[in-house]
GROMACS .gro file of C-alpha atoms in nm:
model
  116
    1UNK     CA    1   0.000   0.000   0.000
    2UNK     CA    2   0.133   0.342  -0.096
    3UNK     CA    3   0.199   0.595   0.177
    4UNK     CA    4   0.309   0.957   0.145
    5UNK     CA    5   0.492   1.092   0.449
    6UNK     CA    6   0.551   1.465   0.478
    7UNK     CA    7   0.801   1.657   0.687
    8UNK     CA    8   0.960   1.999   0.711
    9UNK     CA    9   0.682   2.222   0.835
   10UNK     CA   10   0.723   2.461   1.123
   11UNK     CA   11   0.710   2.816   1.250
   12UNK     CA   12   0.915   3.083   1.073
   13UNK     CA   13   0.926   3.460   1.057
   14UNK     CA   14   0.823   3.649   0.746
   15UNK     CA   15   1.104   3.648   0.493
   16UNK     CA   16   1.233   3.312   0.607
   17UNK     CA   17   1.253   2.981   0.425
   18UNK     CA   18   1.138   2.624   0.470
   19UNK     CA   19   1.173   2.308   0.266
   20UNK     CA   20   0.896   2.051   0.272
   21UNK     CA   21   0.959   1.688   0.185
   22UNK     CA   22   0.720   1.414   0.081
   23UNK     CA   23   0.846   1.058   0.058
   24UNK     CA   24   0.648   0.777  -0.102
   25UNK     CA   25   0.679   0.421   0.024
   26UNK     CA   26   0.505   0.093  -0.037
   27UNK     CA   27   0.381  -0.038  -0.369
   28UNK     CA   28   0.534   0.102  -0.684
   29UNK     CA   29   0.325   0.308  -0.920
   30UNK     CA   30   0.362   0.533  -1.222
   31UNK     CA   31   0.314   0.903  -1.158
   32UNK     CA   32   0.097   1.112  -1.384
   33UNK     CA   33   0.142   1.433  -1.188
   34UNK     CA   34   0.250   1.546  -0.844
   35UNK     CA   35   0.195   1.862  -0.652
   36UNK     CA   36   0.165   2.054  -0.332
   37UNK     CA   37  -0.162   2.194  -0.205
   38UNK     CA   38  -0.233   2.410   0.095
   39UNK     CA   39  -0.535   2.485   0.306
   40UNK     CA   40  -0.564   2.779   0.541
   41UNK     CA   41  -0.826   2.786   0.820
   42UNK     CA   42  -1.169   2.854   0.678
   43UNK     CA   43  -1.040   2.842   0.321
   44UNK     CA   44  -1.062   2.587   0.043
   45UNK     CA   45  -0.763   2.379  -0.049
   46UNK     CA   46  -0.561   2.530  -0.333
   47UNK     CA   47  -0.291   2.402  -0.563
   48UNK     CA   48   0.035   2.590  -0.515
   49UNK     CA   49   0.281   2.391  -0.727
   50UNK     CA   50   0.275   2.090  -0.957
   51UNK     CA   51   0.511   1.881  -1.165
   52UNK     CA   52   0.432   1.652  -1.456
   53UNK     CA   53   0.589   1.311  -1.512
   54UNK     CA   54   0.835   1.480  -1.748
   55UNK     CA   55   0.923   1.740  -1.483
   56UNK     CA   56   0.736   2.033  -1.633
   57UNK     CA   57   0.632   2.265  -1.349
   58UNK     CA   58   0.371   2.526  -1.281
   59UNK     CA   59   0.293   2.749  -0.986
   60UNK     CA   60   0.012   2.952  -0.844
   61UNK     CA   61   0.061   3.321  -0.913
   62UNK     CA   62   0.080   3.391  -0.542
   63UNK     CA   63   0.394   3.178  -0.499
   64UNK     CA   64   0.562   3.215  -0.837
   65UNK     CA   65   0.923   3.322  -0.798
   66UNK     CA   66   0.930   3.223  -0.430
   67UNK     CA   67   0.849   2.849  -0.427
   68UNK     CA   68   1.022   2.570  -0.617
   69UNK     CA   69   0.896   2.215  -0.660
   70UNK     CA   70   1.152   1.943  -0.728
   71UNK     CA   71   1.193   1.569  -0.698
   72UNK     CA   72   1.452   1.303  -0.633
   73UNK     CA   73   1.336   0.990  -0.811
   74UNK     CA   74   1.598   0.769  -0.646
   75UNK     CA   75   1.464   0.866  -0.303
   76UNK     CA   76   1.098   0.864  -0.409
   77UNK     CA   77   1.078   1.214  -0.267
   78UNK     CA   78   0.926   1.541  -0.381
   79UNK     CA   79   1.024   1.873  -0.228
   80UNK     CA   80   0.882   2.219  -0.198
   81UNK     CA   81   1.141   2.488  -0.134
   82UNK     CA   82   0.969   2.796   0.004
   83UNK     CA   83   1.156   3.126   0.017
   84UNK     CA   84   1.055   3.478   0.116
   85UNK     CA   85   0.766   3.342   0.317
   86UNK     CA   86   0.473   3.568   0.396
   87UNK     CA   87   0.208   3.546   0.669
   88UNK     CA   88  -0.048   3.465   0.399
   89UNK     CA   89   0.147   3.146   0.325
   90UNK     CA   90   0.034   3.010   0.662
   91UNK     CA   91  -0.155   2.687   0.596
   92UNK     CA   92  -0.142   2.312   0.616
   93UNK     CA   93   0.052   2.186   0.316
   94UNK     CA   94  -0.035   1.854   0.152
   95UNK     CA   95   0.164   1.646  -0.091
   96UNK     CA   96  -0.050   1.497  -0.368
   97UNK     CA   97   0.020   1.238  -0.635
   98UNK     CA   98  -0.204   1.115  -0.915
   99UNK     CA   99  -0.088   0.798  -1.088
  100UNK     CA  100  -0.152   0.703  -1.448
  101UNK     CA  101  -0.463   0.512  -1.344
  102UNK     CA  102  -0.587   0.834  -1.179
  103UNK     CA  103  -0.556   0.699  -0.828
  104UNK     CA  104  -0.505   0.976  -0.575
  105UNK     CA  105  -0.255   0.971  -0.292
  106UNK     CA  106  -0.228   1.237  -0.022
  107UNK     CA  107   0.023   1.312   0.246
  108UNK     CA  108  -0.089   1.364   0.604
  109UNK     CA  109  -0.032   1.739   0.590
  110UNK     CA  110   0.232   1.953   0.756
  111UNK     CA  111   0.169   2.288   0.924
  112UNK     CA  112   0.352   2.596   0.801
  113UNK     CA  113   0.308   2.906   1.013
  114UNK     CA  114   0.464   3.237   0.912
  115UNK     CA  115   0.470   3.515   1.169
  116UNK     CA  116   0.499   3.884   1.093
   0.00000   0.00000   0.00000
């Protein structure tokens, strides 16, 4: 059974940086797309960054130029490097993978809190 385990969240001051990690374990599968979503209290979950199986990336306008999604295939890990963090980035961040059979896998979520 596939599991996605996230780490790297925490409390930082505005202008700081964090790197989130998401490691997949269990059964092997072929990835169609992967991404990071976030959900702030009282808000809907939104996509902030995604990467295709050929490593093409896209970003929400609100994080473009500040966040970078990357992966290490050998480690079965996807990362989200977050720089120049703002209080409005405060949210629970979720790793998400869709395989080529359109099965969805979600990480457990990791809290990112940015203070002013």
